[in-house]
Coordinates of C-alpha atoms and ligand atoms in Angstrom, one line a residue:
X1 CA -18.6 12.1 -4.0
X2 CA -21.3 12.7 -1.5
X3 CA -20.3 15.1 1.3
X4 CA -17.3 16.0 -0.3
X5 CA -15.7 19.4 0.8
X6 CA -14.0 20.8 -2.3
X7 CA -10.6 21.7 -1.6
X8 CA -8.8 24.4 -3.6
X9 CA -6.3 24.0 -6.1
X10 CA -3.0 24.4 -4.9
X11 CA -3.3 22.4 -2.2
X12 CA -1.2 20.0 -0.6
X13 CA -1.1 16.3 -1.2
X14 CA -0.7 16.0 2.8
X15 CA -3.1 18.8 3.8
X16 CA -5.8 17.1 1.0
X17 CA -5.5 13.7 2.6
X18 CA -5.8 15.1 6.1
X19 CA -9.2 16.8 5.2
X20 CA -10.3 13.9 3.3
X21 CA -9.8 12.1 6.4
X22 CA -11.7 14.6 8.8
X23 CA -14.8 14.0 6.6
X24 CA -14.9 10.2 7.8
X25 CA -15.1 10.5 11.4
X26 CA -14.0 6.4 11.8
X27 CA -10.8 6.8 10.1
X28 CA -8.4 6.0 12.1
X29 CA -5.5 7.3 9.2
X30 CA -3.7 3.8 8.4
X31 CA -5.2 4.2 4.8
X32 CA -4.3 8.2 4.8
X33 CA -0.9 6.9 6.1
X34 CA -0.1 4.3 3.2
X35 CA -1.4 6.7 0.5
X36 CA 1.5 9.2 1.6
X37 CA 4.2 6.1 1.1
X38 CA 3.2 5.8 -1.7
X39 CA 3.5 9.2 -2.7
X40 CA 6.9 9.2 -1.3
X41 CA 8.1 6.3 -2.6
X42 CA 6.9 7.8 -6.3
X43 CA 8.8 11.0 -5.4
X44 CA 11.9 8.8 -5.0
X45 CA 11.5 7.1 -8.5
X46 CA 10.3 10.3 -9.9
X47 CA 14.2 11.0 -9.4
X48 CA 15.5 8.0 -10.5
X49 CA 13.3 8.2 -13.8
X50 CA 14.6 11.7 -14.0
X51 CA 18.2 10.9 -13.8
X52 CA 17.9 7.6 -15.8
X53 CA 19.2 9.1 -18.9
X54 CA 22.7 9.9 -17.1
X55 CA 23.1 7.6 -14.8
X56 CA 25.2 4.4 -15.3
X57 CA 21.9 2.3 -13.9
X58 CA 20.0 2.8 -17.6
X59 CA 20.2 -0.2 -19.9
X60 CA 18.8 -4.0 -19.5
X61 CA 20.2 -5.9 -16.5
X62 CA 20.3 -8.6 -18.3
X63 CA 17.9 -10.3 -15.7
X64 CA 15.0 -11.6 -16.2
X65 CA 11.9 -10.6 -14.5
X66 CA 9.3 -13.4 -13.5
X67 CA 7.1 -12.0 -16.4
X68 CA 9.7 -13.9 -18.2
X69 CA 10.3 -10.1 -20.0
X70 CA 14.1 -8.5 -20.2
X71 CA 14.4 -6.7 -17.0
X72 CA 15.4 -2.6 -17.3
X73 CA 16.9 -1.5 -14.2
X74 CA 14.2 1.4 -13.4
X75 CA 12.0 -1.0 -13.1
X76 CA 14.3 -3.4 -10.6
X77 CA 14.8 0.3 -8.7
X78 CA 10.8 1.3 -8.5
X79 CA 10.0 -2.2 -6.9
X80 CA 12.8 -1.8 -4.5
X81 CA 11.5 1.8 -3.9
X82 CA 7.8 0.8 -3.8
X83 CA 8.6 -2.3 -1.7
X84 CA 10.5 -0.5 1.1
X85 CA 8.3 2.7 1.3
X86 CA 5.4 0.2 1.9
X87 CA 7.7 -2.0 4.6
X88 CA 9.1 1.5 6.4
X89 CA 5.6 2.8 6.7
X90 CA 4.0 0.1 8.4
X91 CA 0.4 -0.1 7.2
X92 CA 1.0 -2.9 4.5
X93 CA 1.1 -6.1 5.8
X94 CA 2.4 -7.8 2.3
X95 CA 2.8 -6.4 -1.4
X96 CA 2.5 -8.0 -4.8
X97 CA 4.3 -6.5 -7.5
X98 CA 4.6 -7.3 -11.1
X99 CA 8.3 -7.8 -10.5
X100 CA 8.2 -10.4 -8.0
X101 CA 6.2 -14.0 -8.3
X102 CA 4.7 -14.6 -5.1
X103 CA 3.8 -12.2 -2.2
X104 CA 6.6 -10.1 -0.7
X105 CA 5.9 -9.9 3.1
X106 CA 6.6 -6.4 4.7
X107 CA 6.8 -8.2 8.4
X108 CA 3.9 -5.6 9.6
X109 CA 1.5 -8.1 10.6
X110 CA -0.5 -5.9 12.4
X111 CA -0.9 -3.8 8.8
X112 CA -4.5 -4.1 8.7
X113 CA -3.7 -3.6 3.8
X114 CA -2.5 -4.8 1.3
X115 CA -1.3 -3.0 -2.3
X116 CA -1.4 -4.9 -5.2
X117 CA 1.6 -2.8 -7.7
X118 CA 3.1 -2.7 -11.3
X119 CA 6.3 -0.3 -9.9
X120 CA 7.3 1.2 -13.4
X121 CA 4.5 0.0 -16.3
X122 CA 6.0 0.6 -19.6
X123 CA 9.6 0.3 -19.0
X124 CA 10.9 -0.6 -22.3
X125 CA 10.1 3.1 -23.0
X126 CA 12.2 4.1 -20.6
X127 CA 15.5 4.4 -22.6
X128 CA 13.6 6.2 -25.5
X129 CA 12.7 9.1 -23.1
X130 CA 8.6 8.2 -23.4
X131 CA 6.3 8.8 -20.4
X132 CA 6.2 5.7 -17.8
X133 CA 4.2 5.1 -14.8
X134 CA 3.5 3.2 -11.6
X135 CA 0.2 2.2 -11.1
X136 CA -1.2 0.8 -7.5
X137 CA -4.7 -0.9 -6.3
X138 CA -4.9 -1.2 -2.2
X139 CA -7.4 -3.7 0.1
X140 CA -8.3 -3.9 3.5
X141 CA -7.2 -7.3 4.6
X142 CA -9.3 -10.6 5.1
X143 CA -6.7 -12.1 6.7
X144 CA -6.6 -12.3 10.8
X145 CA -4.3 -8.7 12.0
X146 CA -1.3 -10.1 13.4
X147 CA -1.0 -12.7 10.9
X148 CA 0.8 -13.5 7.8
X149 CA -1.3 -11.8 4.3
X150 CA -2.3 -14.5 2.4
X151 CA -3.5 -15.3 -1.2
X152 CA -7.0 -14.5 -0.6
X153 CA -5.9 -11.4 0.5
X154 CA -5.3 -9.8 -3.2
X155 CA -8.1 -12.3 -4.8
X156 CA -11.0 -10.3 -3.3
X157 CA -11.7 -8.9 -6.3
X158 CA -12.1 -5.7 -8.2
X159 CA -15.0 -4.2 -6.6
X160 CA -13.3 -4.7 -3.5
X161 CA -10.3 -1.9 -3.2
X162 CA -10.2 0.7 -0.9
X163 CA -8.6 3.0 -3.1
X164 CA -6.3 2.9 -6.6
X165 CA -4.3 5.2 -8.4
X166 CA -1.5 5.8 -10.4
X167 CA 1.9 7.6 -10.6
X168 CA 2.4 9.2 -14.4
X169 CA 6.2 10.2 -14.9
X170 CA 5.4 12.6 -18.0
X171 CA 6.3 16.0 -19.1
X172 CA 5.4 16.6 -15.4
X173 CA 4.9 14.2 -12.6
X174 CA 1.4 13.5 -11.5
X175 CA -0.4 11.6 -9.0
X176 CA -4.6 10.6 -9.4
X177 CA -5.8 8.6 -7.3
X178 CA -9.5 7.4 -5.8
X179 CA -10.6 6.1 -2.1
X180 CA -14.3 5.6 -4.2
X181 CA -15.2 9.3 -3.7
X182 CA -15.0 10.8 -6.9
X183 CA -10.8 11.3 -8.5
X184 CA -8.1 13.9 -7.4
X185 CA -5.1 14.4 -9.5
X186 CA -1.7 16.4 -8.2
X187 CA 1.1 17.8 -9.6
X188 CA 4.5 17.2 -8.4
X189 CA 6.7 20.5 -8.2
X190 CA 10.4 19.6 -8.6
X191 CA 12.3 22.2 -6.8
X192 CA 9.5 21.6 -3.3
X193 CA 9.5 18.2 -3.5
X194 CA 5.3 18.3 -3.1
X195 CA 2.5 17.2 -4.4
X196 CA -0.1 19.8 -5.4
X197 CA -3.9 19.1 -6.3
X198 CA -4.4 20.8 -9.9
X199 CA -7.4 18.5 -10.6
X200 CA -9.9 18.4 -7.6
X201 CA -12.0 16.1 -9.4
X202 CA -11.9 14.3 -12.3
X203 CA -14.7 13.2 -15.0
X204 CA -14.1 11.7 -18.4
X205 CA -16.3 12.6 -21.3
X206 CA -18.8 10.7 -22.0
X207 CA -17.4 10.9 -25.7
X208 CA -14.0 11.2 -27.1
X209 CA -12.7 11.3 -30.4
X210 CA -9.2 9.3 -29.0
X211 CA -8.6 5.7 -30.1
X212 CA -5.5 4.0 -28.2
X213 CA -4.6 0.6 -29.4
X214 CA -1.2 -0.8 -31.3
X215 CA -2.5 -1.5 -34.9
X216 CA 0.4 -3.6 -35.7
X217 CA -1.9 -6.4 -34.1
X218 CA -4.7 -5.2 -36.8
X219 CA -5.0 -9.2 -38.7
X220 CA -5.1 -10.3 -35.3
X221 CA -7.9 -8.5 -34.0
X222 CA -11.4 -10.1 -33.3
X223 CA -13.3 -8.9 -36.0
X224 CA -15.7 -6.7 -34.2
X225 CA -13.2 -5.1 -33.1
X226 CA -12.0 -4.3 -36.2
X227 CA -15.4 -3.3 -36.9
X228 CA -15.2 -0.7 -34.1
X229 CA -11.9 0.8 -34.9
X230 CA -13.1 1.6 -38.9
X231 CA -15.9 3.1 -37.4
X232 CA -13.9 5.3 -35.6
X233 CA -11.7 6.3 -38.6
X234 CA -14.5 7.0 -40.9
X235 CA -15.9 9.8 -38.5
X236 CA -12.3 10.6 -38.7
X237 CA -11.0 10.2 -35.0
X238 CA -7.9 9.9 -34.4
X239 CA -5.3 7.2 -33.2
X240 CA -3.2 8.2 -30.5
X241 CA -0.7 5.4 -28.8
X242 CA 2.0 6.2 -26.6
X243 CA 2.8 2.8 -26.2
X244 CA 2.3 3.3 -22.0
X245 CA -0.7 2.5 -20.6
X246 CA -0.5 5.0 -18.0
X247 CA 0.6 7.8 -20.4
X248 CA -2.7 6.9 -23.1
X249 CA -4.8 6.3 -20.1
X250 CA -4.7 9.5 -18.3
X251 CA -4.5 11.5 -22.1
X252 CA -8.0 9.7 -22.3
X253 CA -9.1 10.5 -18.7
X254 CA -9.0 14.2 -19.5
X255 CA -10.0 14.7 -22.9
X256 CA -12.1 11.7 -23.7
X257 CA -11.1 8.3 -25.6
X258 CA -10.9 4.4 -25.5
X259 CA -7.7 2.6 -24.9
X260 CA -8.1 -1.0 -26.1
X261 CA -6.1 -4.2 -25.3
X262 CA -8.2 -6.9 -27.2
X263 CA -7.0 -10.4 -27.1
X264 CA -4.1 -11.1 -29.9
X265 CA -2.6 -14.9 -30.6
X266 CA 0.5 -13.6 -28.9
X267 CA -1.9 -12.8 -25.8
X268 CA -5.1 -14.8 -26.4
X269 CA -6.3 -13.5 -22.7
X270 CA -5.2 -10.2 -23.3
X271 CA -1.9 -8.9 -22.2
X272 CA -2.7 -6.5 -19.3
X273 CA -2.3 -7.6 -15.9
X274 CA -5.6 -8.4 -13.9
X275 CA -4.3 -7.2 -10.6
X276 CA -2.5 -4.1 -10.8
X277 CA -3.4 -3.0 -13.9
X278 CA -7.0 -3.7 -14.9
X279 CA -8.5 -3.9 -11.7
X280 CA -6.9 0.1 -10.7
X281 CA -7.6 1.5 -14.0
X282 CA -11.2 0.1 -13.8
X283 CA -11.7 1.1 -10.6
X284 CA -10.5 5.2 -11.4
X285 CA -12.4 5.2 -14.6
X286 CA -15.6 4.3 -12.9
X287 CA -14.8 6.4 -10.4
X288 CA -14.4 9.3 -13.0
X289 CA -17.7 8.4 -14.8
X290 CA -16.7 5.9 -17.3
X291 CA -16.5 2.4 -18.4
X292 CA -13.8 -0.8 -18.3
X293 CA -14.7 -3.7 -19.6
X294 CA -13.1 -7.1 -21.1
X295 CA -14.7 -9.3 -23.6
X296 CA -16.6 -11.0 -21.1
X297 CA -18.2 -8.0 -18.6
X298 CA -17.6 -5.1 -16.6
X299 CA -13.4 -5.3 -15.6
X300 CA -14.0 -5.0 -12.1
X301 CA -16.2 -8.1 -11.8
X302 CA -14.1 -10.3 -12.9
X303 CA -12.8 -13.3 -10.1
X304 CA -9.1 -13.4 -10.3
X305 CA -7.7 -16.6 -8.9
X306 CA -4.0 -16.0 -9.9
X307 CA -1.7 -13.3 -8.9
X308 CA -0.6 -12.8 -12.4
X309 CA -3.1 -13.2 -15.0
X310 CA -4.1 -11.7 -17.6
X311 CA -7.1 -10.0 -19.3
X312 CA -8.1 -8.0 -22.5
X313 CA -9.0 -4.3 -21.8
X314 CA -11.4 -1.6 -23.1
X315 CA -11.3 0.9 -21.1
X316 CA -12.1 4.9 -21.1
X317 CA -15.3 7.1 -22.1
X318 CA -18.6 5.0 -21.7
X319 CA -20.3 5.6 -25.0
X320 CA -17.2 4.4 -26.9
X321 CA -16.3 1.5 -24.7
X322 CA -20.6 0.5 -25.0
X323 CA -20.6 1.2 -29.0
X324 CA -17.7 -1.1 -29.2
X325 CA -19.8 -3.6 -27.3
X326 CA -22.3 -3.7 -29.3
X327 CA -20.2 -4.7 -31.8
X328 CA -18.8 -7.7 -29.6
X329 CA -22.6 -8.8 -28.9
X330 CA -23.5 -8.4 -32.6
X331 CA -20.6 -10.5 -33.7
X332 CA -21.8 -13.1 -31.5
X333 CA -25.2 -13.2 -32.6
X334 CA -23.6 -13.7 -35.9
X335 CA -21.7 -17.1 -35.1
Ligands
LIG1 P1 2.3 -3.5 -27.1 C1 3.9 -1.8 -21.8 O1 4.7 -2.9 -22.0 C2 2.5 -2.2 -21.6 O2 2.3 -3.1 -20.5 C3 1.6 -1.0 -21.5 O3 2.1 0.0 -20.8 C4 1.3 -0.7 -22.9 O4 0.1 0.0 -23.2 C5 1.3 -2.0 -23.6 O5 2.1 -2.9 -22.8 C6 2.0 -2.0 -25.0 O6 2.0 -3.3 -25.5 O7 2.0 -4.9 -27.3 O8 1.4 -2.6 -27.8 O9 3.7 -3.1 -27.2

C-alpha cells in the first residue's frame, strides 16, 4: 500500500489501472493489459449468467467435467469466455482452468504470464438463482519467453502471484482484485458496460461475528473444529452459508467472518482447489489484513505439486481464523 495514490470512487476500472500503472515507473502494462481481459471476459459471462435463466443453454450438459462433477453449461461458457479473452489479448502464454485437465496453451509464447482460473465457482447454484463467481490467481512466468508454459510455471507457489482476484455475479456484479498493494473492489453498471471502483481499498475486520461452513458435515468434522464452531454459537454468532465460496467470501471480506472448509471423509484433503481457489483467496485476504490457513500453515505456503489438488480452508478475519487454531494445536497436544 505504500505510495499509493488514492483514487476516487467512481472511477474507472480502465482509468484506475492506468494510474496504478504510472505509480510503477518499470511497468511496461502487459499485467495492466491481462487484468482488463479479464475484466472483459467477466463482463461477457456477466451476460451469460444474467440471461441463464431464459436461455435454452441452462441445465446440465450432461458432460462430465475432468473434476469428474456434472457439467452446467455456464460453466462450459465462462471457460470458453475466460480462455479466449486470455488467448485474444496476448499477455498469457497458457491457462489452467478448473474445467480443463492439463494446461490450455494460448499460442502467445512471447506472453511473459500465466492465470491459474476456476471460470464459474459454484455452478450447481446456478439454476437456483444463488450468487456465483469466477475467481483468478496470475504469475509472471519462469519459463524461457518464446517458449511453451510449462508445469512449473503454475507450481511456483502461493506467495508467488503477481496479482488475484475475483469476479462475484451477485445482486450486482463486482470485481476485487490485488497486484499486492492493498484490495480495490468495482462495481459493474449494466446499462455502461463499466466497471466502477466503489471500494478503493479494502480491509477485513479483525473480528466478525460470521461463521461460513455447511454443517451437514458436523459428525464429520475434526473435533477442534467442532470445538470452534460451539464456541462461536454460545457467544451467539451467527451461521451464514451461501453455499458459494465467492458469495460467503466477499460477505466476510466486508463485514468480518471465517469461512471454513475442514477436511470431511468425502474430502479428507479438503475440497477446495489449491490453485485457483485457495492460493487467490489467500492471497486477497492477506492482502486485506487477514488470515488463510489450512490444517497444516499459512495457505499461501503450501507447495503444490499438482494442478488440481486439493486443500482444507480457513480463511477470513485473523482473530477468528487464529482462535480456531488454537484449537487445532490444543487438540494435538491432546493425542
Ligand atoms: P458443499 C461449490 O461447489 C464450492 O466449490 C464452493 O463454491 C462452495 O463453498 C463449496 O463448494 C460448497 O461445498 O460441500 O458445502 O456443498
Amino acid at each position: 500500500k505504500e505510495n499509493a495514490i488514492a483514487q476516487p470512487v467512481g472511477t474507472t476500472l480502465e482509468r484506475y489501472i492506468m494510474r496504478k500503472q504510472a505509480e510503477f515507473p518499470f511497468a511496461t502494462g502487459e499485467l495492466s493489459q491481462l487484468l482488463r481481459d479479464i475484466a472483459l471476459a467477466g463482463k461477457i459471462v456477466n451476460r451469460e449468467v444474467n440471461r441463464a435463466g431464459l436461455t435454452s443453454i441452462i441445465g446440465a450438459m450432461g458432460q462430465q467435467n475432468v473434476q469428474g462433477e456434472a457439467q452446467q453449461k455456464l460453466d462450459v461458457e465462462a471457460n470458453i469466455r475466460f480462455i479466449r479473452a486470455l488467448t485474444n489479448g496476448g499477455e498469457a502464454c497458457a491457462v489452467l482452468s478448473e474445467e480443463e485437465d492439463d494446461i490450455i496453451h494460448t499460442g502467445n509464447c512471447n506472453g511473459k504470464y500465466v492465470v491459474a482460473i476456476d471460470p464459474l465457482d459454484g455452478s450447481s447454484n446456478i439454476d437456483v438463482n444463488i450468487s456465483i463467481g469466477t475467481i483468478f490467481s496470475i504469475y509472471r512466468r519462469v519459463s524461457p519467453v518464446g517458449e511453451d508454459a510449462t508445469r512449473e510455471d503454475f507450481l511456483q507457489g502461493g506467495r508467488r502471484q503477481v496479482a488475484a482476484g475475483y469476479i462475484l455475479y451477485g445482486s450486482s456484479t463486482m470485481l476485487v482484485y490485488t497486484t499486492g498493494h492493498g484490495v480495490a473492489g468495482f462495481t459493474y453498471e449494466n446499462s455502461l458496460g463499466e466497471f466502477f471502483l466503489s471500494h478503493p481499498s479494502i480491509s477485513i475486520p479483525t473480528s466478525g461475528t460470521v461463521f461460513s461452513c455447511n454443517e451437514g458435515y458436523w459428525f464429520d468434522y475434526p473435533q477442534y473444529v467442532r470445538d470452534y464452531l460451539m464456541q462461536c454459537k454460545r457467544q451467539g454468532q451467527s451461521g451464514r452459508y451461501v453455499g458459494s465460496l465467492v458469495a460467503d467470501y466477499h460477505r466476510n471480506l466486508l463485514t468480518g467472518g471465517i469461512y471454513l472448509y475442514p477436511p470431511t471423509s468425502k474430502n479428507p484433503s479438503g475440497k477446495l482447489r489449491v490453485l485457483y481457489e485457495a492460493f487467490p483467496l489467500a492471497f486477497l485476504i492477506e492482502q486485506a489484513g487477514g488470515t488463510a490457513e489450512s490444517e497444516h500453515g499459512p495457505i499461501l505456503d503450501i507447495v503444490a505439486t499438482e494442478f488440481h489438488q486439493r486443500t482444507p480452508l480457513f480463511v477470513g478475519s485473523s482473530s477468528m481464523v487464529n482462535l480456531l487454531l488454537t484449537k487445532s494445536v490444543g487438540a494435538v497436544e491432546q493425542e
